[in-house]
mmCIF file with all atom_site columns, C-alpha atoms in Angstrom:
data_model
loop_
_atom_site.group_PDB
_atom_site.id
_atom_site.type_symbol
_atom_site.label_atom_id
_atom_site.label_alt_id
_atom_site.label_comp_id
_atom_site.label_asym_id
_atom_site.label_entity_id
_atom_site.label_seq_id
_atom_site.pdbx_PDB_ins_code
_atom_site.Cartn_x
_atom_site.Cartn_y
_atom_site.Cartn_z
_atom_site.occupancy
_atom_site.B_iso_or_equiv
_atom_site.pdbx_formal_charge
_atom_site.auth_seq_id
_atom_site.auth_comp_id
_atom_site.auth_asym_id
_atom_site.auth_atom_id
_atom_site.pdbx_PDB_model_num
ATOM 1   C CA . MET A 1 1   ? -25.714 -11.234 44.810 1.00 0.00 ? 108 MET A CA 1
ATOM 2   C CA . ASN A 1 2   ? -25.188 -7.723  46.148 1.00 0.00 ? 109 ASN A CA 1
ATOM 3   C CA . ASN A 1 3   ? -28.158 -5.514  46.955 1.00 0.00 ? 110 ASN A CA 1
ATOM 4   C CA . LEU A 1 4   ? -28.586 -3.347  43.900 1.00 0.00 ? 111 LEU A CA 1
ATOM 5   C CA . ASN A 1 5   ? -31.054 -0.852  45.287 1.00 0.00 ? 112 ASN A CA 1
ATOM 6   C CA . THR A 1 6   ? -29.530 2.423   44.046 1.00 0.00 ? 113 THR A CA 1
ATOM 7   C CA . PHE A 1 7   ? -28.386 3.869   40.696 1.00 0.00 ? 114 PHE A CA 1
ATOM 8   C CA . GLY A 1 8   ? -24.805 3.891   41.984 1.00 0.00 ? 115 GLY A CA 1
ATOM 9   C CA . GLU A 1 9   ? -24.837 0.305   43.177 1.00 0.00 ? 116 GLU A CA 1
ATOM 10  C CA . ARG A 1 10  ? -26.105 -0.826  39.822 1.00 0.00 ? 117 ARG A CA 1
ATOM 11  C CA . LEU A 1 11  ? -23.694 1.287   37.864 1.00 0.00 ? 118 LEU A CA 1
ATOM 12  C CA . LYS A 1 12  ? -20.746 0.082   39.888 1.00 0.00 ? 119 LYS A CA 1
ATOM 13  C CA . ASN A 1 13  ? -21.818 -3.659  39.588 1.00 0.00 ? 120 ASN A CA 1
ATOM 14  C CA . ILE A 1 14  ? -22.271 -3.520  35.848 1.00 0.00 ? 121 ILE A CA 1
ATOM 15  C CA . ARG A 1 15  ? -19.068 -1.534  35.315 1.00 0.00 ? 122 ARG A CA 1
ATOM 16  C CA . LYS A 1 16  ? -17.121 -4.085  37.351 1.00 0.00 ? 123 LYS A CA 1
ATOM 17  C CA . ALA A 1 17  ? -18.824 -6.964  35.608 1.00 0.00 ? 124 ALA A CA 1
ATOM 18  C CA . LYS A 1 18  ? -17.751 -5.544  32.283 1.00 0.00 ? 125 LYS A CA 1
ATOM 19  C CA . ASP A 1 19  ? -14.130 -5.268  33.693 1.00 0.00 ? 126 ASP A CA 1
ATOM 20  C CA . LEU A 1 20  ? -13.903 -1.511  33.280 1.00 0.00 ? 127 LEU A CA 1
ATOM 21  C CA . THR A 1 21  ? -12.272 0.913   35.590 1.00 0.00 ? 128 THR A CA 1
ATOM 22  C CA . GLN A 1 22  ? -13.968 4.209   36.484 1.00 0.00 ? 129 GLN A CA 1
ATOM 23  C CA . LYS A 1 23  ? -11.501 5.942   34.259 1.00 0.00 ? 130 LYS A CA 1
ATOM 24  C CA . GLU A 1 24  ? -12.102 3.728   31.301 1.00 0.00 ? 131 GLU A CA 1
ATOM 25  C CA . LEU A 1 25  ? -15.851 4.239   31.576 1.00 0.00 ? 132 LEU A CA 1
ATOM 26  C CA . ALA A 1 26  ? -15.450 8.001   32.043 1.00 0.00 ? 133 ALA A CA 1
ATOM 27  C CA . ASP A 1 27  ? -13.214 8.176   28.963 1.00 0.00 ? 134 ASP A CA 1
ATOM 28  C CA . ALA A 1 28  ? -15.755 6.254   26.858 1.00 0.00 ? 135 ALA A CA 1
ATOM 29  C CA . VAL A 1 29  ? -18.595 8.565   28.017 1.00 0.00 ? 136 VAL A CA 1
ATOM 30  C CA . ASP A 1 30  ? -16.326 11.591  27.689 1.00 0.00 ? 137 ASP A CA 1
ATOM 31  C CA . ILE A 1 31  ? -16.675 12.835  31.245 1.00 0.00 ? 138 ILE A CA 1
ATOM 32  C CA . ASP A 1 32  ? -14.340 13.081  34.168 1.00 0.00 ? 139 ASP A CA 1
ATOM 33  C CA . GLN A 1 33  ? -13.573 10.007  36.200 1.00 0.00 ? 140 GLN A CA 1
ATOM 34  C CA . SER A 1 34  ? -14.663 11.882  39.367 1.00 0.00 ? 141 SER A CA 1
ATOM 35  C CA . SER A 1 35  ? -18.215 12.063  37.888 1.00 0.00 ? 142 SER A CA 1
ATOM 36  C CA . ILE A 1 36  ? -18.281 8.283   37.589 1.00 0.00 ? 143 ILE A CA 1
ATOM 37  C CA . SER A 1 37  ? -17.151 8.167   41.302 1.00 0.00 ? 144 SER A CA 1
ATOM 38  C CA . TYR A 1 38  ? -19.825 10.561  42.320 1.00 0.00 ? 145 TYR A CA 1
ATOM 39  C CA . PHE A 1 39  ? -22.517 8.587   40.461 1.00 0.00 ? 146 PHE A CA 1
ATOM 40  C CA . GLU A 1 40  ? -21.413 5.296   41.981 1.00 0.00 ? 147 GLU A CA 1
ATOM 41  C CA . ARG A 1 41  ? -21.513 6.851   45.515 1.00 0.00 ? 148 ARG A CA 1
ATOM 42  C CA . ASN A 1 42  ? -24.967 8.276   44.774 1.00 0.00 ? 149 ASN A CA 1
ATOM 43  C CA . LYS A 1 43  ? -23.642 11.857  45.294 1.00 0.00 ? 150 LYS A CA 1
ATOM 44  C CA . LYS A 1 44  ? -24.692 12.981  41.754 1.00 0.00 ? 151 LYS A CA 1
ATOM 45  C CA . LYS A 1 45  ? -27.012 11.719  39.034 1.00 0.00 ? 152 LYS A CA 1
ATOM 46  C CA . PRO A 1 46  ? -26.022 11.927  35.385 1.00 0.00 ? 153 PRO A CA 1
ATOM 47  C CA . ASP A 1 47  ? -27.878 14.057  32.893 1.00 0.00 ? 154 ASP A CA 1
ATOM 48  C CA . MET A 1 48  ? -30.065 12.420  30.300 1.00 0.00 ? 155 MET A CA 1
ATOM 49  C CA . ASP A 1 49  ? -27.391 12.402  27.519 1.00 0.00 ? 156 ASP A CA 1
ATOM 50  C CA . THR A 1 50  ? -24.742 10.921  29.965 1.00 0.00 ? 157 THR A CA 1
ATOM 51  C CA . LEU A 1 51  ? -27.160 8.309   31.166 1.00 0.00 ? 158 LEU A CA 1
ATOM 52  C CA . LYS A 1 52  ? -27.942 7.227   27.560 1.00 0.00 ? 159 LYS A CA 1
ATOM 53  C CA . LYS A 1 53  ? -24.107 7.008   26.856 1.00 0.00 ? 160 LYS A CA 1
ATOM 54  C CA . ILE A 1 54  ? -23.476 4.981   30.006 1.00 0.00 ? 161 ILE A CA 1
ATOM 55  C CA . ALA A 1 55  ? -26.332 2.560   29.280 1.00 0.00 ? 162 ALA A CA 1
ATOM 56  C CA . ASP A 1 56  ? -25.157 2.074   25.635 1.00 0.00 ? 163 ASP A CA 1
ATOM 57  C CA . ILE A 1 57  ? -21.567 1.519   26.550 1.00 0.00 ? 164 ILE A CA 1
ATOM 58  C CA . LEU A 1 58  ? -22.411 -0.902  29.324 1.00 0.00 ? 165 LEU A CA 1
ATOM 59  C CA . ASN A 1 59  ? -25.061 -2.553  27.169 1.00 0.00 ? 166 ASN A CA 1
ATOM 60  C CA . VAL A 1 60  ? -27.799 -2.290  29.699 1.00 0.00 ? 167 VAL A CA 1
ATOM 61  C CA . SER A 1 61  ? -31.152 -0.509  29.730 1.00 0.00 ? 168 SER A CA 1
ATOM 62  C CA . ALA A 1 62  ? -31.373 2.922   31.221 1.00 0.00 ? 169 ALA A CA 1
ATOM 63  C CA . ASP A 1 63  ? -34.529 1.670   33.009 1.00 0.00 ? 170 ASP A CA 1
ATOM 64  C CA . TYR A 1 64  ? -32.380 -0.917  34.746 1.00 0.00 ? 171 TYR A CA 1
ATOM 65  C CA . LEU A 1 65  ? -29.988 1.727   35.904 1.00 0.00 ? 172 LEU A CA 1
ATOM 66  C CA . LEU A 1 66  ? -32.821 3.966   37.047 1.00 0.00 ? 173 LEU A CA 1
ATOM 67  C CA . LEU A 1 67  ? -34.368 1.000   39.096 1.00 0.00 ? 174 LEU A CA 1
ATOM 68  C CA . ARG A 1 68  ? -37.480 0.867   36.916 1.00 0.00 ? 175 ARG A CA 1
ATOM 69  C CA . THR A 1 69  ? -36.839 -2.767  36.141 1.00 0.00 ? 176 THR A CA 1
ATOM 70  C CA . ASN A 1 70  ? -34.672 -5.648  37.448 1.00 0.00 ? 177 ASN A CA 1
ATOM 71  C CA . SER A 1 71  ? -33.829 -6.828  33.969 1.00 0.00 ? 178 SER A CA 1
ATOM 72  C CA . PRO A 1 72  ? -30.687 -5.238  32.697 1.00 0.00 ? 179 PRO A CA 1
ATOM 73  C CA . VAL A 1 73  ? -31.668 -5.954  29.083 1.00 0.00 ? 180 VAL A CA 1
ATOM 74  C CA . ASP A 1 74  ? -34.581 -4.496  27.026 1.00 0.00 ? 181 ASP A CA 1
ATOM 75  C CA . TYR A 1 75  ? -35.824 -7.057  24.601 1.00 0.00 ? 182 TYR A CA 1
ATOM 76  C CA . SER A 1 76  ? -37.147 -6.114  21.160 1.00 0.00 ? 183 SER A CA 1
ATOM 77  C CA . PRO A 1 77  ? -40.629 -7.527  20.087 1.00 0.00 ? 184 PRO A CA 1
ATOM 78  C CA . GLU A 1 78  ? -38.771 -10.063 17.948 1.00 0.00 ? 185 GLU A CA 1
ATOM 79  C CA . GLN A 1 79  ? -36.536 -11.205 20.855 1.00 0.00 ? 186 GLN A CA 1
ATOM 80  C CA . SER A 1 80  ? -39.596 -11.462 23.163 1.00 0.00 ? 187 SER A CA 1
ATOM 81  C CA . HIS A 1 81  ? -41.252 -13.673 20.553 1.00 0.00 ? 188 HIS A CA 1
ATOM 82  C CA . LEU A 1 82  ? -38.148 -15.867 20.465 1.00 0.00 ? 189 LEU A CA 1
ATOM 83  C CA . ILE A 1 83  ? -38.112 -16.065 24.268 1.00 0.00 ? 190 ILE A CA 1
ATOM 84  C CA . LYS A 1 84  ? -41.753 -17.158 24.336 1.00 0.00 ? 191 LYS A CA 1
ATOM 85  C CA . LYS A 1 85  ? -40.953 -19.750 21.567 1.00 0.00 ? 192 LYS A CA 1
ATOM 86  C CA . LEU A 1 86  ? -37.978 -21.115 23.624 1.00 0.00 ? 193 LEU A CA 1
ATOM 87  C CA . ASN A 1 87  ? -40.202 -21.320 26.708 1.00 0.00 ? 194 ASN A CA 1
ATOM 88  C CA . ALA A 1 88  ? -42.679 -23.388 24.691 1.00 0.00 ? 195 ALA A CA 1
ATOM 89  C CA . ASN A 1 89  ? -40.026 -25.609 23.091 1.00 0.00 ? 196 ASN A CA 1
ATOM 90  C CA . PRO A 1 90  ? -36.868 -25.532 25.266 1.00 0.00 ? 197 PRO A CA 1
ATOM 91  C CA . PHE A 1 91  ? -34.579 -27.174 22.605 1.00 0.00 ? 198 PHE A CA 1
ATOM 92  C CA . ILE A 1 92  ? -32.230 -24.723 20.995 1.00 0.00 ? 199 ILE A CA 1
ATOM 93  C CA . THR A 1 93  ? -28.815 -25.089 19.461 1.00 0.00 ? 200 THR A CA 1
ATOM 94  C CA . PRO A 1 94  ? -25.760 -23.190 20.800 1.00 0.00 ? 201 PRO A CA 1
ATOM 95  C CA . GLU A 1 95  ? -25.781 -21.241 17.464 1.00 0.00 ? 202 GLU A CA 1
ATOM 96  C CA . GLU A 1 96  ? -29.440 -20.236 17.884 1.00 0.00 ? 203 GLU A CA 1
ATOM 97  C CA . LEU A 1 97  ? -28.738 -19.249 21.532 1.00 0.00 ? 204 LEU A CA 1
ATOM 98  C CA . LYS A 1 98  ? -25.815 -17.053 20.540 1.00 0.00 ? 205 LYS A CA 1
ATOM 99  C CA . GLU A 1 99  ? -27.646 -15.488 17.507 1.00 0.00 ? 206 GLU A CA 1
ATOM 100 C CA . ASN A 1 100 ? -30.970 -14.723 19.232 1.00 0.00 ? 207 ASN A CA 1
ATOM 101 C CA . TYR A 1 101 ? -30.171 -14.284 22.980 1.00 0.00 ? 208 TYR A CA 1
ATOM 102 C CA . ARG A 1 102 ? -27.594 -12.698 25.239 1.00 0.00 ? 209 ARG A CA 1
ATOM 103 C CA . PHE A 1 103 ? -26.070 -15.633 27.275 1.00 0.00 ? 210 PHE A CA 1
ATOM 104 C CA . VAL A 1 104 ? -24.272 -13.761 30.049 1.00 0.00 ? 211 VAL A CA 1
ATOM 105 C CA . ILE A 1 105 ? -21.983 -15.367 32.602 1.00 0.00 ? 212 ILE A CA 1
ATOM 106 C CA . GLU A 1 106 ? -20.488 -13.153 35.287 1.00 0.00 ? 213 GLU A CA 1
ATOM 107 C CA . GLY A 1 107 ? -21.478 -9.997  33.405 1.00 0.00 ? 214 GLY A CA 1
ATOM 108 C CA . ARG A 1 108 ? -19.946 -10.880 30.147 1.00 0.00 ? 215 ARG A CA 1
ATOM 109 C CA . GLU A 1 109 ? -21.564 -12.227 27.017 1.00 0.00 ? 216 GLU A CA 1
ATOM 110 C CA . ALA A 1 110 ? -20.632 -15.855 26.414 1.00 0.00 ? 217 ALA A CA 1
ATOM 111 C CA . THR A 1 111 ? -19.016 -16.876 23.176 1.00 0.00 ? 218 THR A CA 1
ATOM 112 C CA . THR A 1 112 ? -20.334 -19.836 21.136 1.00 0.00 ? 219 THR A CA 1
ATOM 113 C CA . GLU A 1 113 ? -17.419 -21.895 22.432 1.00 0.00 ? 220 GLU A CA 1
ATOM 114 C CA . GLU A 1 114 ? -18.348 -21.077 26.067 1.00 0.00 ? 221 GLU A CA 1
ATOM 115 C CA . ILE A 1 115 ? -21.992 -21.964 25.403 1.00 0.00 ? 222 ILE A CA 1
ATOM 116 C CA . GLU A 1 116 ? -20.846 -25.319 23.919 1.00 0.00 ? 223 GLU A CA 1
ATOM 117 C CA . GLU A 1 117 ? -18.612 -25.895 26.845 1.00 0.00 ? 224 GLU A CA 1
ATOM 118 C CA . ALA A 1 118 ? -21.392 -25.263 29.277 1.00 0.00 ? 225 ALA A CA 1
ATOM 119 C CA . ILE A 1 119 ? -23.587 -27.742 27.395 1.00 0.00 ? 226 ILE A CA 1
ATOM 120 C CA . ARG A 1 120 ? -20.747 -30.389 27.459 1.00 0.00 ? 227 ARG A CA 1
ATOM 121 C CA . TYR A 1 121 ? -20.459 -29.824 31.136 1.00 0.00 ? 228 TYR A CA 1
ATOM 122 C CA . VAL A 1 122 ? -24.138 -30.412 31.735 1.00 0.00 ? 229 VAL A CA 1
ATOM 123 C CA . ARG A 1 123 ? -23.946 -33.553 29.585 1.00 0.00 ? 230 ARG A CA 1
ATOM 124 C CA . ILE A 1 124 ? -20.978 -34.896 31.576 1.00 0.00 ? 231 ILE A CA 1
ATOM 125 C CA . GLN A 1 125 ? -22.831 -34.175 34.905 1.00 0.00 ? 232 GLN A CA 1
ATOM 126 C CA . ARG A 1 126 ? -25.864 -36.045 33.561 1.00 0.00 ? 233 ARG A CA 1
ATOM 127 C CA . MET A 1 127 ? -23.684 -39.020 32.493 1.00 0.00 ? 234 MET A CA 1
ATOM 128 C CA . MET A 1 128 ? -22.037 -39.137 35.846 1.00 0.00 ? 235 MET A CA 1
ATOM 129 C CA . LYS A 1 129 ? -25.386 -39.127 37.699 1.00 0.00 ? 236 LYS A CA 1
ATOM 130 C CA . GLU A 1 130 ? -26.628 -41.918 35.389 1.00 0.00 ? 237 GLU A CA 1
ATOM 131 C CA . LYS A 1 131 ? -23.441 -43.832 36.092 1.00 0.00 ? 238 LYS A CA 1
ATOM 132 C CA . ASP A 1 132 ? -24.000 -43.499 39.902 1.00 0.00 ? 239 ASP A CA 1
ATOM 133 C CA . LYS A 1 133 ? -27.507 -45.030 39.703 1.00 0.00 ? 240 LYS A CA 1
#
């Protein structure tokens, strides 16, 4: 993965992962495209309101963009509880996964169908390994 050691690098990485152009993000935030360019090149920093809008639109925590955490998502107390529960009992259905967690692949949230496909893939890989024994 890229070094994401600056606000601009993280912003650019998340924007691209969400398949947004600078112009699309700028329009959504209601600022000029040149501002996004300046942010990504670490030439300027957004004001607090702009930062909040960017974080909301990109569905990441502002703390992640500000390098205060390496986790792009803030979990609610309920979500943290579910994560602990999952760690204690790692069996979960695709529906529970989709409902309670953000399952992200290449910067995009996976659909229930993609989660089920990933599970099928793992099962096939396991069957192939068993077959080879």
